[in-house]
XYZ file of C-alpha atoms in Angstrom:
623
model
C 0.000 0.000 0.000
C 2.972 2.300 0.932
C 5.043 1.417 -2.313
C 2.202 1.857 -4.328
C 1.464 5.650 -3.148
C 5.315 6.202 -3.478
C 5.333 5.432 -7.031
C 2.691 7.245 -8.064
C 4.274 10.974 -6.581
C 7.521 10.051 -8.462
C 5.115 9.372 -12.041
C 3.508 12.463 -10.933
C 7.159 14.349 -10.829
C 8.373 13.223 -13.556
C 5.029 14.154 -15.849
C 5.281 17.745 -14.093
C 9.085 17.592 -15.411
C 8.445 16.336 -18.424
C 5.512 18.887 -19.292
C 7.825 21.693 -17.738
C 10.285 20.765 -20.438
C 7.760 20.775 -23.403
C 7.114 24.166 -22.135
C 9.921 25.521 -22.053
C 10.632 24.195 -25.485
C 7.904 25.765 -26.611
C 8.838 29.006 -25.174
C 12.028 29.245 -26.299
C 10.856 28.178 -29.572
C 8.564 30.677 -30.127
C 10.982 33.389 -28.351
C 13.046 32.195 -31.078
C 10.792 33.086 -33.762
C 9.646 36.458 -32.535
C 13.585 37.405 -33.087
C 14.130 36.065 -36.127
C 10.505 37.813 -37.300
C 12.480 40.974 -35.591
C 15.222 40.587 -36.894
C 13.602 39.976 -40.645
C 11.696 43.366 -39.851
C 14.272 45.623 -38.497
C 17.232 44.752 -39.634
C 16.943 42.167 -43.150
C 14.372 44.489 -44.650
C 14.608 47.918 -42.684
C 14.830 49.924 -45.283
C 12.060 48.231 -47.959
C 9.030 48.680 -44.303
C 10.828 52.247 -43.563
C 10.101 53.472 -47.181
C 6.313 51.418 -46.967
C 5.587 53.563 -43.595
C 6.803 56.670 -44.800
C 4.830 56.248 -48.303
C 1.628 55.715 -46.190
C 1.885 58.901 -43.747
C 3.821 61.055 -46.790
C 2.056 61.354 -50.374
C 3.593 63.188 -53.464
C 0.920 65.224 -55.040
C 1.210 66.660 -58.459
C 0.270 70.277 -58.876
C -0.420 71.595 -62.473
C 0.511 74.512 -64.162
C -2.133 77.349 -65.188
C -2.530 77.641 -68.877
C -0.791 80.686 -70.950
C -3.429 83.427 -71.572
C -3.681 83.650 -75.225
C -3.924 87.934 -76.428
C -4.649 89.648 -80.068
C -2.333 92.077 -81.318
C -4.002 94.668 -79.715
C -3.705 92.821 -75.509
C -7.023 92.076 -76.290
C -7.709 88.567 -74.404
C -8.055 85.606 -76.848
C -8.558 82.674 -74.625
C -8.825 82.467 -70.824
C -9.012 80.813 -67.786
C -11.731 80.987 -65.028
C -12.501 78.704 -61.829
C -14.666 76.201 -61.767
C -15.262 73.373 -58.813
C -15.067 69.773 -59.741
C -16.186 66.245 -57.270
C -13.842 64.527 -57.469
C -13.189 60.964 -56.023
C -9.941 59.134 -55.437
C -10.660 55.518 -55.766
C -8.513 53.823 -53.794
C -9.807 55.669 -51.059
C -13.197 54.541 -51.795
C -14.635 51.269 -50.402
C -17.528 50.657 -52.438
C -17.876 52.526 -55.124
C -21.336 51.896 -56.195
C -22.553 53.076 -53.277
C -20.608 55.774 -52.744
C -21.737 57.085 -55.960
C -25.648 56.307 -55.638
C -24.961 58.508 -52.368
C -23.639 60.905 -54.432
C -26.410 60.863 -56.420
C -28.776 62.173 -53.880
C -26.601 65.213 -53.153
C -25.649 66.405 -56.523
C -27.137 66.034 -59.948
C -25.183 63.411 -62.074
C -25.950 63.046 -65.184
C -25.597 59.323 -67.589
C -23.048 61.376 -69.171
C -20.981 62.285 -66.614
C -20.680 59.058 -65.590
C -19.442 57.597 -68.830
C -17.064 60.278 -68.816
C -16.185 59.388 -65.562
C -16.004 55.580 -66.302
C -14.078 56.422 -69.238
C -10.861 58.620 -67.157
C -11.078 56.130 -64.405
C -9.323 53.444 -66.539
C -6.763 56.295 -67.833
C -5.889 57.045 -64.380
C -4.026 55.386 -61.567
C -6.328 54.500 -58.828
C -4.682 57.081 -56.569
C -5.477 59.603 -58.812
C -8.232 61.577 -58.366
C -11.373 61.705 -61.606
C -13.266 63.926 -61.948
C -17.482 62.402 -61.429
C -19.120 66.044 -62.019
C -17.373 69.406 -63.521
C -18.759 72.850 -62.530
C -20.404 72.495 -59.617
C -23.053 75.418 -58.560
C -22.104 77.384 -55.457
C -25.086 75.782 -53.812
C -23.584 72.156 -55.285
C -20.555 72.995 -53.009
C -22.371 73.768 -49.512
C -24.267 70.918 -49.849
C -21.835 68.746 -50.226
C -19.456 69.854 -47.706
C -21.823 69.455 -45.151
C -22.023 65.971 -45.899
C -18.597 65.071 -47.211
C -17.896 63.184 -43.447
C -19.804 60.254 -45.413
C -17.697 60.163 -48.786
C -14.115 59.298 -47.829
C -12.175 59.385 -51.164
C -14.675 61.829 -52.432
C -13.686 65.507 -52.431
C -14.306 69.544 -54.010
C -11.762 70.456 -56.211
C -10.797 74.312 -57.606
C -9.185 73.822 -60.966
C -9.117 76.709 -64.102
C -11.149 76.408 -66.780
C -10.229 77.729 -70.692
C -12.826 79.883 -71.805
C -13.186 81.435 -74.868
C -14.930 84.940 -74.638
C -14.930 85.690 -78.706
C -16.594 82.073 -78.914
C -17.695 81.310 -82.856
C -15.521 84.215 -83.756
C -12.031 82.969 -82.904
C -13.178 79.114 -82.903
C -10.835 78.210 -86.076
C -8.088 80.094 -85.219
C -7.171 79.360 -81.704
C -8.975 75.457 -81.644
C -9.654 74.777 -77.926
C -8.919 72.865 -74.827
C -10.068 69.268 -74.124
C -10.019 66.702 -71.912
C -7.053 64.045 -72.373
C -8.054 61.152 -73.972
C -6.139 57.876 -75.151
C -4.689 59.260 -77.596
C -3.118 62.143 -76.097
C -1.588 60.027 -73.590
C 0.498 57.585 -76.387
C 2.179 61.283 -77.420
C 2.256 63.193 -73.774
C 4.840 63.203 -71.359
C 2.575 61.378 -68.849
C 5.137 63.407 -65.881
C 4.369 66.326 -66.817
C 0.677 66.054 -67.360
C -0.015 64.335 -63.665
C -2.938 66.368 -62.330
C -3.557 67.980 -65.679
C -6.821 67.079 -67.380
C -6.829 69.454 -70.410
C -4.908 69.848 -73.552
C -5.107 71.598 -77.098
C -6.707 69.879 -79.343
C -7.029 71.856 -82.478
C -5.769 75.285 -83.983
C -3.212 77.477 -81.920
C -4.096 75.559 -78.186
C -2.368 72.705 -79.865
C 0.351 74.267 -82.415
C 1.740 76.121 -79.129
C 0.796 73.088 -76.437
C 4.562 73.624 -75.651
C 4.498 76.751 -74.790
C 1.103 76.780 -73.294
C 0.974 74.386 -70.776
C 3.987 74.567 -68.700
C 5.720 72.174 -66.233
C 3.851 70.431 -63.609
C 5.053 71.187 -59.774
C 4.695 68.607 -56.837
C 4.116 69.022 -52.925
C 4.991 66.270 -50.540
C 1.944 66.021 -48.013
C 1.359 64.577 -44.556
C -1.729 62.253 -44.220
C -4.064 60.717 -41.664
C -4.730 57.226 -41.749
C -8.119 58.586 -43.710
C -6.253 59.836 -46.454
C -6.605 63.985 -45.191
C -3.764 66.381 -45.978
C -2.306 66.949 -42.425
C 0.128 69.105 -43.550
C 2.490 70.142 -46.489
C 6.414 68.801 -45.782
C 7.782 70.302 -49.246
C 6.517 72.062 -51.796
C 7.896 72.372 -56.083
C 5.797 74.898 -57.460
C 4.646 74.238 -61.255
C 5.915 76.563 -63.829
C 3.111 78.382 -65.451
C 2.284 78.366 -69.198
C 3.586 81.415 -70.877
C 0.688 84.011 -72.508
C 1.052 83.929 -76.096
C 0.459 87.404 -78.221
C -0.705 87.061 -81.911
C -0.696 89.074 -84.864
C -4.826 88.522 -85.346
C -6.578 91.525 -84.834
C -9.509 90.619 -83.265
C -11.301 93.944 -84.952
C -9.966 93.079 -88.513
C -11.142 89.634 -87.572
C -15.063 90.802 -86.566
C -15.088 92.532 -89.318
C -13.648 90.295 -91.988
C -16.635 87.908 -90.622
C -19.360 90.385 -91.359
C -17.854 90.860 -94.515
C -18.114 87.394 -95.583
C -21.798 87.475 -93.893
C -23.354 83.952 -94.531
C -21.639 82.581 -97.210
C -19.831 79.145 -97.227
C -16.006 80.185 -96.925
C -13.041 81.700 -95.941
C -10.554 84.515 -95.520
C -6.627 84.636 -94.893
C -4.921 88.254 -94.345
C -1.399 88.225 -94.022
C 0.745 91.489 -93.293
C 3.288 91.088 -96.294
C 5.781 92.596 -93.840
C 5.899 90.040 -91.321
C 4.050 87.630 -92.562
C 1.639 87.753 -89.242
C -2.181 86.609 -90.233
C -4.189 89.274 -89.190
C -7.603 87.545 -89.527
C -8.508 84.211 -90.296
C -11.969 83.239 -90.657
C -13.630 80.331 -92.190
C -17.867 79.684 -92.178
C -19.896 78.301 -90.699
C -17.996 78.602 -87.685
C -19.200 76.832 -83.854
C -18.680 77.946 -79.800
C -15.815 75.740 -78.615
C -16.701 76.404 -74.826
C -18.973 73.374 -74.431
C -15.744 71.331 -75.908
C -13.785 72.542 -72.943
C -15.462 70.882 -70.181
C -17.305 67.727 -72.570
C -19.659 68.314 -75.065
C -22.633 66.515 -75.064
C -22.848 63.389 -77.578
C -26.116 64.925 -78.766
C -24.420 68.455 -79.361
C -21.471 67.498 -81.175
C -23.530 64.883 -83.650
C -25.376 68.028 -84.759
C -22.052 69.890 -85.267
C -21.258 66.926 -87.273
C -24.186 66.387 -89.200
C -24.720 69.884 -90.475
C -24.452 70.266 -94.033
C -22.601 73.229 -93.811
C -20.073 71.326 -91.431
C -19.023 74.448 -88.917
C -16.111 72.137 -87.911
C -14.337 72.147 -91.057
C -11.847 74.568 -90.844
C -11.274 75.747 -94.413
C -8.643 78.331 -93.971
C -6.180 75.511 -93.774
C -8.357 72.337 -94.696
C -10.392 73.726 -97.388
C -8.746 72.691 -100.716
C -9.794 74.287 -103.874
C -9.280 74.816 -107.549
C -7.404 78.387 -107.391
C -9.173 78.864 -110.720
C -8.088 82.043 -112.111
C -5.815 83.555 -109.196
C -3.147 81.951 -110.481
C -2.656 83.639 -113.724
C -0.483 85.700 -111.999
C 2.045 83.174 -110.908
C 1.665 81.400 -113.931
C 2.301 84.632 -116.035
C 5.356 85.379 -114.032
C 6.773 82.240 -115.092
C 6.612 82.509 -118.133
C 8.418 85.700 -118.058
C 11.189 84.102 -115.571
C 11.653 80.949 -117.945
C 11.832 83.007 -120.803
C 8.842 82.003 -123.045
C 7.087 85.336 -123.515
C 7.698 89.134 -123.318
C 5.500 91.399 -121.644
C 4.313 92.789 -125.433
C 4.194 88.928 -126.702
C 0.486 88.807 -127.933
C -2.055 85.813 -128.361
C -5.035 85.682 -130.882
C -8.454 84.380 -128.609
C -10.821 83.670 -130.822
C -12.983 81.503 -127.298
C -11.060 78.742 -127.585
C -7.985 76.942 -127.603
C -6.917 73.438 -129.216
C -3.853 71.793 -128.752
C -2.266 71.170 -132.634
C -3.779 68.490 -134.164
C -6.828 68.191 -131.820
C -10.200 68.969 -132.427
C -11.005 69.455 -128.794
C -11.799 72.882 -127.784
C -10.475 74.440 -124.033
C -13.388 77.198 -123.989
C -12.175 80.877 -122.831
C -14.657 82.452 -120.079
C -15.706 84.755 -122.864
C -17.215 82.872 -125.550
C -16.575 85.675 -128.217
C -13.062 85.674 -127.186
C -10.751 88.344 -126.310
C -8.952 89.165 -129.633
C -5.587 89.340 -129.510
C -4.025 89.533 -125.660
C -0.692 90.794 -124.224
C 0.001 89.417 -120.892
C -1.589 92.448 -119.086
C -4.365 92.139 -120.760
C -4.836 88.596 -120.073
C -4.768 89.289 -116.660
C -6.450 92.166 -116.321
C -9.094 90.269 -118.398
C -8.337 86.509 -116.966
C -8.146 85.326 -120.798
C -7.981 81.879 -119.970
C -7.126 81.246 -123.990
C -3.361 83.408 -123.230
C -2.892 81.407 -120.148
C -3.696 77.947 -121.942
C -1.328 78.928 -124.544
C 1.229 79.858 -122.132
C 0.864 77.054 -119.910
C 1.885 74.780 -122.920
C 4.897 76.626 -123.510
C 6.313 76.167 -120.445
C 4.990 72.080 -120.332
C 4.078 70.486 -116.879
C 7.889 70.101 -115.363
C 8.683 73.666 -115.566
C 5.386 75.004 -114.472
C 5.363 72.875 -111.260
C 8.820 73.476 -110.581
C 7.995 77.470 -110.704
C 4.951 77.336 -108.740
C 5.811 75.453 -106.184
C 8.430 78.126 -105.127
C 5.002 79.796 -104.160
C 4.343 77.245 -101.964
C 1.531 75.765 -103.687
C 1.259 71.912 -102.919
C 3.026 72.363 -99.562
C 2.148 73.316 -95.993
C 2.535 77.074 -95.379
C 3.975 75.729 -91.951
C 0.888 78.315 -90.263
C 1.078 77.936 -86.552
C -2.284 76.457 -86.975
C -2.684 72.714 -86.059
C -4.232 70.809 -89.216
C -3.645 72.709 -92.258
C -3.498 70.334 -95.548
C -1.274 70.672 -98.208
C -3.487 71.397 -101.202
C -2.015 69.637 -104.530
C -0.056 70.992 -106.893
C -0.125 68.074 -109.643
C 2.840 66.740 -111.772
C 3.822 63.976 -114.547
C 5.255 61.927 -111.227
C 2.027 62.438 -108.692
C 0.351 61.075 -111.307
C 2.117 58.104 -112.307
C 2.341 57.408 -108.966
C -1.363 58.000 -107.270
C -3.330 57.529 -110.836
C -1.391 55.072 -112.592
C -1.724 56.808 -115.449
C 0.376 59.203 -118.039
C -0.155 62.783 -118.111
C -1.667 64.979 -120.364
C -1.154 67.826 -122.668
C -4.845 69.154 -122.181
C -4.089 68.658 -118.399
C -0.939 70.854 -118.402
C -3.433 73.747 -120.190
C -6.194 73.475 -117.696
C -3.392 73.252 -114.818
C -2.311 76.979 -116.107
C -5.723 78.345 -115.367
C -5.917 76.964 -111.910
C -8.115 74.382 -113.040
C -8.126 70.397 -112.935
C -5.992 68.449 -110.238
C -4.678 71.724 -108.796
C -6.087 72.516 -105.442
C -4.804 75.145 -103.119
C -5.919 76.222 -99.401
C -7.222 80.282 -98.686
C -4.047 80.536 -96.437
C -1.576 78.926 -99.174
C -3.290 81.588 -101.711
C -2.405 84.511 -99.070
C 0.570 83.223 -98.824
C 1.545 83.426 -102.291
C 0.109 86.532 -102.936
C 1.972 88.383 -99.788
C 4.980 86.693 -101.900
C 4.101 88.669 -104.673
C 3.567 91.931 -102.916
C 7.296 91.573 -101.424
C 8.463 91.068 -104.900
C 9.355 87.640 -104.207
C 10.229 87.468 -100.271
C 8.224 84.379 -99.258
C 7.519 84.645 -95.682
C 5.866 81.730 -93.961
C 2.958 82.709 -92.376
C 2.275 83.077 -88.760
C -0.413 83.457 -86.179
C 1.716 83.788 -82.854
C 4.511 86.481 -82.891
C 5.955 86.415 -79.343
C 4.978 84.494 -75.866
C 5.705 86.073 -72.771
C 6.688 84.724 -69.277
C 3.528 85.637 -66.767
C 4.816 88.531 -64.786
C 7.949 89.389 -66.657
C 8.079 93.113 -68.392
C 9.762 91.686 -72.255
C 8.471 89.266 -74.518
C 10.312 86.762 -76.658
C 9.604 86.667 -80.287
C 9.228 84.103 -82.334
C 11.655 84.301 -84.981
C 10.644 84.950 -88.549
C 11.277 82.463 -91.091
C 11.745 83.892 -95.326
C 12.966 83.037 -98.376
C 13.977 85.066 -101.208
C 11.998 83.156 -104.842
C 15.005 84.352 -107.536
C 14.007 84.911 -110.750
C 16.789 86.442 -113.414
C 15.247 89.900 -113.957
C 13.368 91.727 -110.632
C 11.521 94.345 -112.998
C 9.594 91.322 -114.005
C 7.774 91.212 -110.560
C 6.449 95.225 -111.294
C 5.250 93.844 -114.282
C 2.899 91.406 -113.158
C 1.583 93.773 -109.908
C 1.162 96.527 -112.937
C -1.301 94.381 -113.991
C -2.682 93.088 -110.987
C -3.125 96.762 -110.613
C -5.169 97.553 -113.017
C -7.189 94.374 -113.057
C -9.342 96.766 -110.098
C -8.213 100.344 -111.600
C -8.961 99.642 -115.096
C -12.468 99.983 -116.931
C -12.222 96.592 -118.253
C -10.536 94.807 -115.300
C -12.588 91.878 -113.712
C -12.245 93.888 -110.287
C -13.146 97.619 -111.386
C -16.157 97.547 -109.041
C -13.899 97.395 -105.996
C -11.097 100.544 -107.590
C -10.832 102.708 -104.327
C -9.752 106.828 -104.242
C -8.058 106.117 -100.616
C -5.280 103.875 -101.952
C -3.929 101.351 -104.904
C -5.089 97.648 -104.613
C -3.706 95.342 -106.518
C -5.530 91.735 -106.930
C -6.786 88.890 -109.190
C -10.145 87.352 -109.808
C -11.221 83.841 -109.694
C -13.737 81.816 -110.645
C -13.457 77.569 -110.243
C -15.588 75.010 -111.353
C -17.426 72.756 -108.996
C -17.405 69.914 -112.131
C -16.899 69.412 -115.832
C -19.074 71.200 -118.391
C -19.464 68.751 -121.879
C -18.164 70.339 -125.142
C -21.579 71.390 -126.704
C -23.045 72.438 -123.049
C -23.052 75.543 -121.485
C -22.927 76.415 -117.353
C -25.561 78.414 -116.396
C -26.064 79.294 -112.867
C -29.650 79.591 -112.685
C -29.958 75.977 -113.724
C -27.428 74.591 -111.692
C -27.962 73.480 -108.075
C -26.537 75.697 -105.470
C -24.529 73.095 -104.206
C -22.888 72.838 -107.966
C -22.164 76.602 -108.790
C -19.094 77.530 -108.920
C -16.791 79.008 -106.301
C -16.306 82.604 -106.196
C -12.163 83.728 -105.075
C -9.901 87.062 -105.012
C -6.516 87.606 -104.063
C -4.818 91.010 -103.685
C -2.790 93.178 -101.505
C -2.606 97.096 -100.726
C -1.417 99.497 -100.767
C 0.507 98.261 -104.185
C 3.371 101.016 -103.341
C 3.850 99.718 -99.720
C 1.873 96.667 -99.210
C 0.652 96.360 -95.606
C -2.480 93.562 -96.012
C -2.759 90.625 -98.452
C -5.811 89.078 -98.973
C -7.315 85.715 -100.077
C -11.183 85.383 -100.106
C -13.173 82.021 -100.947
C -16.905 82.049 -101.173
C -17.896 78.680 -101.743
C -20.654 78.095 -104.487
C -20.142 81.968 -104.883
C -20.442 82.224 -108.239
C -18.241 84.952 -109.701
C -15.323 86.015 -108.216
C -15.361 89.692 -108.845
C -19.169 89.857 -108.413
C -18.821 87.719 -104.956
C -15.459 87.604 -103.393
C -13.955 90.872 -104.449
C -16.177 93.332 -102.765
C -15.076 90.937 -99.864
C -11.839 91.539 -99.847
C -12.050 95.480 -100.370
C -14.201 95.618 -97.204
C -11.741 93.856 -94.865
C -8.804 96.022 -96.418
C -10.719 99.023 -95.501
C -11.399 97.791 -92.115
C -7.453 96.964 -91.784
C -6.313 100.277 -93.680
C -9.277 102.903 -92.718
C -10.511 103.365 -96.465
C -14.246 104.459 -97.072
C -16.559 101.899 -96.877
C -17.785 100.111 -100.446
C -20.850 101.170 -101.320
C -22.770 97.807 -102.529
C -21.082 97.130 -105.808
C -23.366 96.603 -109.149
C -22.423 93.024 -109.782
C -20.011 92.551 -112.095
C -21.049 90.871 -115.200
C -19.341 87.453 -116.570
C -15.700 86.851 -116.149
C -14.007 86.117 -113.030
């Protein structure tokens, strides 16, 4: 009985041992862990949980740049910027988002297409980056929510400058507008530079001077709570602002060049042949690019798109016509450069013209014909029978060659984003695009402006301020010099010329002789327009819309209006010391002294102070 209670106190001590043991294993294995797992934290990867603590008490924050102001000639402001409050929600801060959003909903007015906007920047930005779910909040918008914005972690007001455009329609083709960044913009962007930007150009001068524009984005390094709110600001980069651009438009010039062209189909360069600064630049229809700024609506811009008389289509620098009869000019001037005529070298028009051995008949304007023609004459009388002659002189080589020294069937290289490059045609264009030979009867049509040749209303200002500087070609330009916000001097752009050589200089007096008198004289195409305040010098134009037959005849009455033909004048004043050169297009305008030359004399007396044309008697036939 006694040996058997002995026994069990020594199983009992050695099970107390033996669990004591286990225990202390234990302990000392997990004490053992909790150092390594120390020293894993603090010492093996100190640095890699030091940066992960900082980066979730310190935040980086990009802060963008405010736009360049854009100004006229005269400081008169272009394109500017104005406030405007924006929700915006961060979406990593955001739990659920569907809800947060239906909340939202309740509070503030959002719309099915703000949401697909929103839908459509969320997967452009990072998810710490705040997107914009509603633009331009109301005052009241902004009270409202900030008394409830204790609910919306992630969601928060944000101040950010808006473009506006206070000329609207008037200035819409020359200075483009602002949009958000899409796709697209991003594959070309600096993606750096545009953190916390939302808006770029995306047409006309907004996106030919984007560079200059926009600026550099700053940063500030922030203190958060663990809710995401600022605490406080640790450093701070400020962004370096856009610089204000200052153009040569003239925003008066530019009003009234639009009245001018009133509501025709068309458009208007004028260039300063000094400079070559485009003074006004107006193409119509014309739209309002403010709604574009902020998102137009998908309703809004299909109308835009789906009017016939397409107010987005900017035909300054887009619109690509025959030059018709404008060209004589450049066309006669080569053949005096290359030697095939003399100013006195005459030309019989009987109202047609074949090539030898062809029956075919090119039809002069005048279907009586103009007798015989010296060059002045068949300028001053647009004898398309002289110029068809002439034009086969000189063959197809040598007359593209010489023109293109105009610039015809190139970009101007306008500071205006989009311009085409009109087409100048040749033996190898059209091998090459029309598999086919060329011509004779195409070189003769080519010499009246006629055909495959199509030119832009800036490339024809171009050329013609060309002309006016006896042969100084000065690319054209809309911005002459951007400024630094706050500083006292500009920088100007630089100007960019060319000097077209041909062997004798007087030749270039001959041609704006005629040009001259193709307004002063009683039987010039342009007489209607002949002002007693100073010399203009210009050319008429008239191009076909399509093909008349042999045995048919165009009349206008029977033609839709769609069909007519387009009405153009070039010219520049005054001829001793040219100081404007013009280029009007009136689309379906019919005759170009009847339609576009009173045009033209009305913006050069806006520009020059001449007394206003009294309504002109149309001018009968010609161009």
């Amino acid at each position: 009985m006694l040996a058997s209670s002995l026994e069990d106190r020594e199983r009992e001590r050695r099970l107390v041992r033996t669990r004591l043991a286990i225990s202390a294993l234990f302990f000392v294995l997990g004490l053992a862990l909790i150092l390594i797992q120390l020293y894993y934290l603090q010492i093996e990867h100190y640095d890699h949980f030091a940066v992960l603590s900082t980066e979730n008490r310190v935040k980086i924050q990009p802060v963008p740049p405010s736009r360049g102001l854009i100004f006229d000639a005269r400081g008169v402001l272009l394109a500017d910027n104005h406030p405007s409050f924006s929700l915006m929600i961060t979406i990593e801060k955001v739990r659920d988002l569907s809800a947060t959003i239906a909340a939202l909903k309740s509070l503030i007015a959002i719309q099915d297409s703000d949401l697909a906007r929103f839908e459509r920047l969320k997967r452009q930005r990072m998810r710490f980056q705040p997107v914009p779910i509603r633009q331009n909040l109301t005052a009241e918008e902004v009270a409202r929510f900030a008394v409830d914005s204790y609910r919306f972690p992630g969601v928060e007001v944000q101040a950010e400058l808006i473009r506006s455009y206070p000329h609207g329609l008037l200035t819409a083709h020359v200075l483009g507008y602002v949009g958000r960044i899409n796709e697209d913009d991003l594959k070309r962007i600096d993606k750096s530079n545009y953190a916390g930007t939302n808006f770029i150009g995306k047409g006309g001068v907004e996106l030919a001077h984007e560079d200059v524009l926009h600026g550099r984005v700053g940063y500030q390094q922030v203190e958060v709570n663990a809710r995401g709110r600022i605490l406080r600001t640790l450093e701070n980069t400020p962004p370096i602002p856009g610089q204000d651009l200052y153009l040569y438009l003239d925003i008066r010039l530019q009003q009234a060049a639009t009245e001018a062209l009133g509501a025709n189909r068309g458009a208007i360069v004028a260039i300063d042949p000094r400079t070559g600064g485009v003074l006004a630049m107006v193409s119509q229809p014309s739209f309002d690019p403010n709604p574009f700024v902020e998102g137009i609506s998908k309703a809004d811009y299909q109308a835009l798109l789906r009017a016939p008389d397409r107010p987005l289509y900017n035909r300054a620098i887009r619109g690509q016509y025959p030059p018709g009869s404008t060209v004589k000019p450049f066309v006669g001037l080569g053949g005096l450069a290359l030697g095939f005529i003399t100013p006195r070298k005459t030309v019989y028009c009987p109202g047609y013209f074949s090539l030898p051995g062809q029956a075919h008949r090119f039809r002069c304007w005048r279907r009586g014909g103009h007798g015989t023609v010296d060059l002045e004459l068949g300028i001053v009388q647009s004898c398309d029978v002289y110029f068809y002659s002439l034009a086969n002189q000189i063959g197809v080589d040598k007359l593209h060659a010489f023109l293109t020294e105009f610039g015809f069937g190139r970009r101007t290289g306008v500071d205006v984003a989009g311009e085409l490059a009109g087409l100048l045609p040749s033996r190898t264009w059209k091998e090459q695009v029309r598999k086919q030979p060329w011509y004779p009867g195409e070189t003769l049509i080519m010499g009246i402006g006629q055909g495959y040749f199509l030119a832009t209303p800036m490339q024809l200002a171009a050329a013609t301020a060309a002309l006016a500087n006896k042969g100084r070609f000065i690319q054209p330009r809309l911005a002459y010099a951007r400024r630094v916000p706050g500083a006292t001097t500009a920088t100007a752009f630089p100007m960019i010329s060319r000097q077209i050589q041909i062997p004798n200089p007087g030749d270039w007096n001959t041609i704006i002789d005629a040009m001259a008198k193709v307004v002063e004289s009683p039987r010039g195409t342009a007489k209607r327009i002949h002002s007693n305040d100073y010399r203009i010098a210009g050319k008429t134009g008239t191009s076909q819309v399509f093909t008349i037959g042999q045995k048919e005849r165009y009349d206008a009455a029977k033609v839709p209006i769609h069909l007519r033909d387009h009405a153009l004048f070039i010219a520049f004043a005054p001829v001793e010391d040219p100081r404007i050169a013009v280029a009007v297009l009136v689309e379906n305008g019919g005759s170009g002294g009847a339609t576009a030359a009173p045009i033209a004399r009305r913006v050069i007396d806006a520009y020059l102070g001449g007394t206003p044309l009294n309504d002109p008697e149309e001018t009968s036939g010609g161009d």
